[in-house]
């Protein structure tokens, strides 16, 4: 099915696992000839996939000094810049696309190389909060300009649409009669009415390569290793809810921006939280910083005058593939120095799935998880050059591309501002089993059986109860 016809050129910057995985989906669902697509990437990796589909492949690493001269001949009014790179400034590419009259999409706000771990910057300046703020300062400058979709992969991105579906399901199941909200104020009012206090992006990746386990001095993952390590070394970040009674002792607020989030003085890959998914049950996940933790808490904020009347606590709670957990353990032991070898798990995966969803807590029915259960077998059946994790990202990229082509003059927008029903219509065929399940789980379950703990038993949804100390 062709969702849309596109008459412009498409420039794909970066061609790792997500670029390779989304290319066949673009050709399948967007009516445009392959000769109007060009790939600009820093590595030789993926050249064979480009050749398979007859796509022009340019091996050029974009830098502060050359990005304009490299991209200027390739972009013009009505074209599209799809940024799937690492170590290339998203803000620089957004401004370039706006200048040339081209649309834009990325899956996260990237700094130039070294920006995630620059010791000359404060933790606040190295945060996703700061990166998001740097992009959002362009909103007024380019209002009604070419559509630039910010941070629209699986998470951030797709999970924002899961939240809206989950809210509508909870409303229906708790007898709250309401029309589907049309704007930010309406969605915030719905979350407040339902009493949602906490939202986890709760993900458990069980994909394994039984015949090729992780080796010493090797980082193994099911998606971008550089991307995972980069965000894992940033400060742990979370949207900070209005129900929270006390800040963690190692938490700090930012002195700029929307003030919807806090950060901890420790890396996300060294911070764990308790969470729950239907198939895994309770588990410990990494509180890795992601844009959606900030954007969702900001989007659902309800104010009374200048004061915050309602805001949910929002953060990622991620258990990656077991080999990736071992890789994180190893890199942490080396004080966050990367291993000498990297391996992206793809063809060698023998079994497993990515159970990716949103866990909404604090409402009348306790906890509700809603999301995608995509097995490696289904991923391979549905699309080439993908595993379960990458397909959840690539189909969200496809959805954002199509939405922008259908709405070409929306200016800068985040996932929370898009038409979630349209995005889900495009993505749902590629997400495996979409499931929603209620649970009576709380982070207080089975606690203090062996040792005393500092808990708030009067309110299970306090962050101190979720955090693993």
mmCIF file with all atom_site columns, N, CA and C in Angstrom, residues 25 28 374 377-384 391 429-432:
data_model
loop_
_atom_site.group_PDB
_atom_site.id
_atom_site.type_symbol
_atom_site.label_atom_id
_atom_site.label_alt_id
_atom_site.label_comp_id
_atom_site.label_asym_id
_atom_site.label_entity_id
_atom_site.label_seq_id
_atom_site.pdbx_PDB_ins_code
_atom_site.Cartn_x
_atom_site.Cartn_y
_atom_site.Cartn_z
_atom_site.occupancy
_atom_site.B_iso_or_equiv
_atom_site.pdbx_formal_charge
_atom_site.auth_seq_id
_atom_site.auth_comp_id
_atom_site.auth_asym_id
_atom_site.auth_atom_id
_atom_site.pdbx_PDB_model_num
ATOM 1  N N  . UNK A 1 25  ? 11.023 -0.013  3.730  1.00 0.00 ? 25  UNK A N  1
ATOM 2  C CA . UNK A 1 25  ? 9.676  0.452   4.079  1.00 0.00 ? 25  UNK A CA 1
ATOM 3  C C  . UNK A 1 25  ? 9.330  1.722   3.305  1.00 0.00 ? 25  UNK A C  1
ATOM 4  N N  . UNK A 1 28  ? 8.489  0.721   -0.145 1.00 0.00 ? 28  UNK A N  1
ATOM 5  C CA . UNK A 1 28  ? 7.242  -0.041  -0.165 1.00 0.00 ? 28  UNK A CA 1
ATOM 6  C C  . UNK A 1 28  ? 6.014  0.854   -0.021 1.00 0.00 ? 28  UNK A C  1
ATOM 7  N N  . UNK A 1 374 ? 6.680  -7.663  19.685 1.00 0.00 ? 374 UNK A N  1
ATOM 8  C CA . UNK A 1 374 ? 7.141  -8.018  18.350 1.00 0.00 ? 374 UNK A CA 1
ATOM 9  C C  . UNK A 1 374 ? 8.263  -9.037  18.449 1.00 0.00 ? 374 UNK A C  1
ATOM 10 N N  . UNK A 1 377 ? 10.828 -13.484 14.813 1.00 0.00 ? 377 UNK A N  1
ATOM 11 C CA . UNK A 1 377 ? 10.247 -14.200 13.672 1.00 0.00 ? 377 UNK A CA 1
ATOM 12 C C  . UNK A 1 377 ? 9.286  -13.294 12.897 1.00 0.00 ? 377 UNK A C  1
ATOM 13 N N  . UNK A 1 378 ? 8.427  -12.565 13.622 1.00 0.00 ? 378 UNK A N  1
ATOM 14 C CA . UNK A 1 378 ? 7.491  -11.663 12.954 1.00 0.00 ? 378 UNK A CA 1
ATOM 15 C C  . UNK A 1 378 ? 8.218  -10.510 12.281 1.00 0.00 ? 378 UNK A C  1
ATOM 16 N N  . UNK A 1 379 ? 9.246  -9.984  12.940 1.00 0.00 ? 379 UNK A N  1
ATOM 17 C CA . UNK A 1 379 ? 10.000 -8.882  12.342 1.00 0.00 ? 379 UNK A CA 1
ATOM 18 C C  . UNK A 1 379 ? 10.600 -9.296  11.007 1.00 0.00 ? 379 UNK A C  1
ATOM 19 N N  . UNK A 1 380 ? 11.190 -10.495 10.962 1.00 0.00 ? 380 UNK A N  1
ATOM 20 C CA . UNK A 1 380 ? 11.805 -10.963 9.719  1.00 0.00 ? 380 UNK A CA 1
ATOM 21 C C  . UNK A 1 380 ? 10.763 -11.238 8.645  1.00 0.00 ? 380 UNK A C  1
ATOM 22 N N  . UNK A 1 381 ? 9.586  -11.678 9.055  1.00 0.00 ? 381 UNK A N  1
ATOM 23 C CA . UNK A 1 381 ? 8.507  -11.922 8.089  1.00 0.00 ? 381 UNK A CA 1
ATOM 24 C C  . UNK A 1 381 ? 7.966  -10.615 7.521  1.00 0.00 ? 381 UNK A C  1
ATOM 25 N N  . UNK A 1 382 ? 7.938  -9.565  8.345  1.00 0.00 ? 382 UNK A N  1
ATOM 26 C CA . UNK A 1 382 ? 7.287  -8.316  7.961  1.00 0.00 ? 382 UNK A CA 1
ATOM 27 C C  . UNK A 1 382 ? 8.173  -7.407  7.115  1.00 0.00 ? 382 UNK A C  1
ATOM 28 N N  . UNK A 1 383 ? 9.482  -7.413  7.375  1.00 0.00 ? 383 UNK A N  1
ATOM 29 C CA . UNK A 1 383 ? 10.345 -6.455  6.670  1.00 0.00 ? 383 UNK A CA 1
ATOM 30 C C  . UNK A 1 383 ? 11.781 -6.953  6.645  1.00 0.00 ? 383 UNK A C  1
ATOM 31 N N  . UNK A 1 384 ? 12.488 -6.781  5.527  1.00 0.00 ? 384 UNK A N  1
ATOM 32 C CA . UNK A 1 384 ? 13.896 -7.176  5.474  1.00 0.00 ? 384 UNK A CA 1
ATOM 33 C C  . UNK A 1 384 ? 14.781 -6.202  6.238  1.00 0.00 ? 384 UNK A C  1
ATOM 34 N N  . UNK A 1 391 ? 12.699 -2.699  13.922 1.00 0.00 ? 391 UNK A N  1
ATOM 35 C CA . UNK A 1 391 ? 11.452 -2.512  13.192 1.00 0.00 ? 391 UNK A CA 1
ATOM 36 C C  . UNK A 1 391 ? 10.495 -1.590  13.943 1.00 0.00 ? 391 UNK A C  1
ATOM 37 N N  . UNK A 1 429 ? 0.441  -2.350  11.471 1.00 0.00 ? 429 UNK A N  1
ATOM 38 C CA . UNK A 1 429 ? 0.704  -3.631  10.787 1.00 0.00 ? 429 UNK A CA 1
ATOM 39 C C  . UNK A 1 429 ? 2.097  -4.200  11.029 1.00 0.00 ? 429 UNK A C  1
ATOM 40 N N  . UNK A 1 430 ? 3.029  -3.381  11.537 1.00 0.00 ? 430 UNK A N  1
ATOM 41 C CA . UNK A 1 430 ? 4.406  -3.830  11.725 1.00 0.00 ? 430 UNK A CA 1
ATOM 42 C C  . UNK A 1 430 ? 4.779  -4.026  13.196 1.00 0.00 ? 430 UNK A C  1
ATOM 43 N N  . UNK A 1 431 ? 3.824  -3.942  14.092 1.00 0.00 ? 431 UNK A N  1
ATOM 44 C CA . UNK A 1 431 ? 4.143  -3.943  15.521 1.00 0.00 ? 431 UNK A CA 1
ATOM 45 C C  . UNK A 1 431 ? 3.843  -5.266  16.218 1.00 0.00 ? 431 UNK A C  1
ATOM 46 N N  . UNK A 1 432 ? 3.537  -6.304  15.458 1.00 0.00 ? 432 UNK A N  1
ATOM 47 C CA . UNK A 1 432 ? 3.238  -7.589  16.083 1.00 0.00 ? 432 UNK A CA 1
ATOM 48 C C  . UNK A 1 432 ? 1.942  -7.515  16.851 1.00 0.00 ? 432 UNK A C  1
#
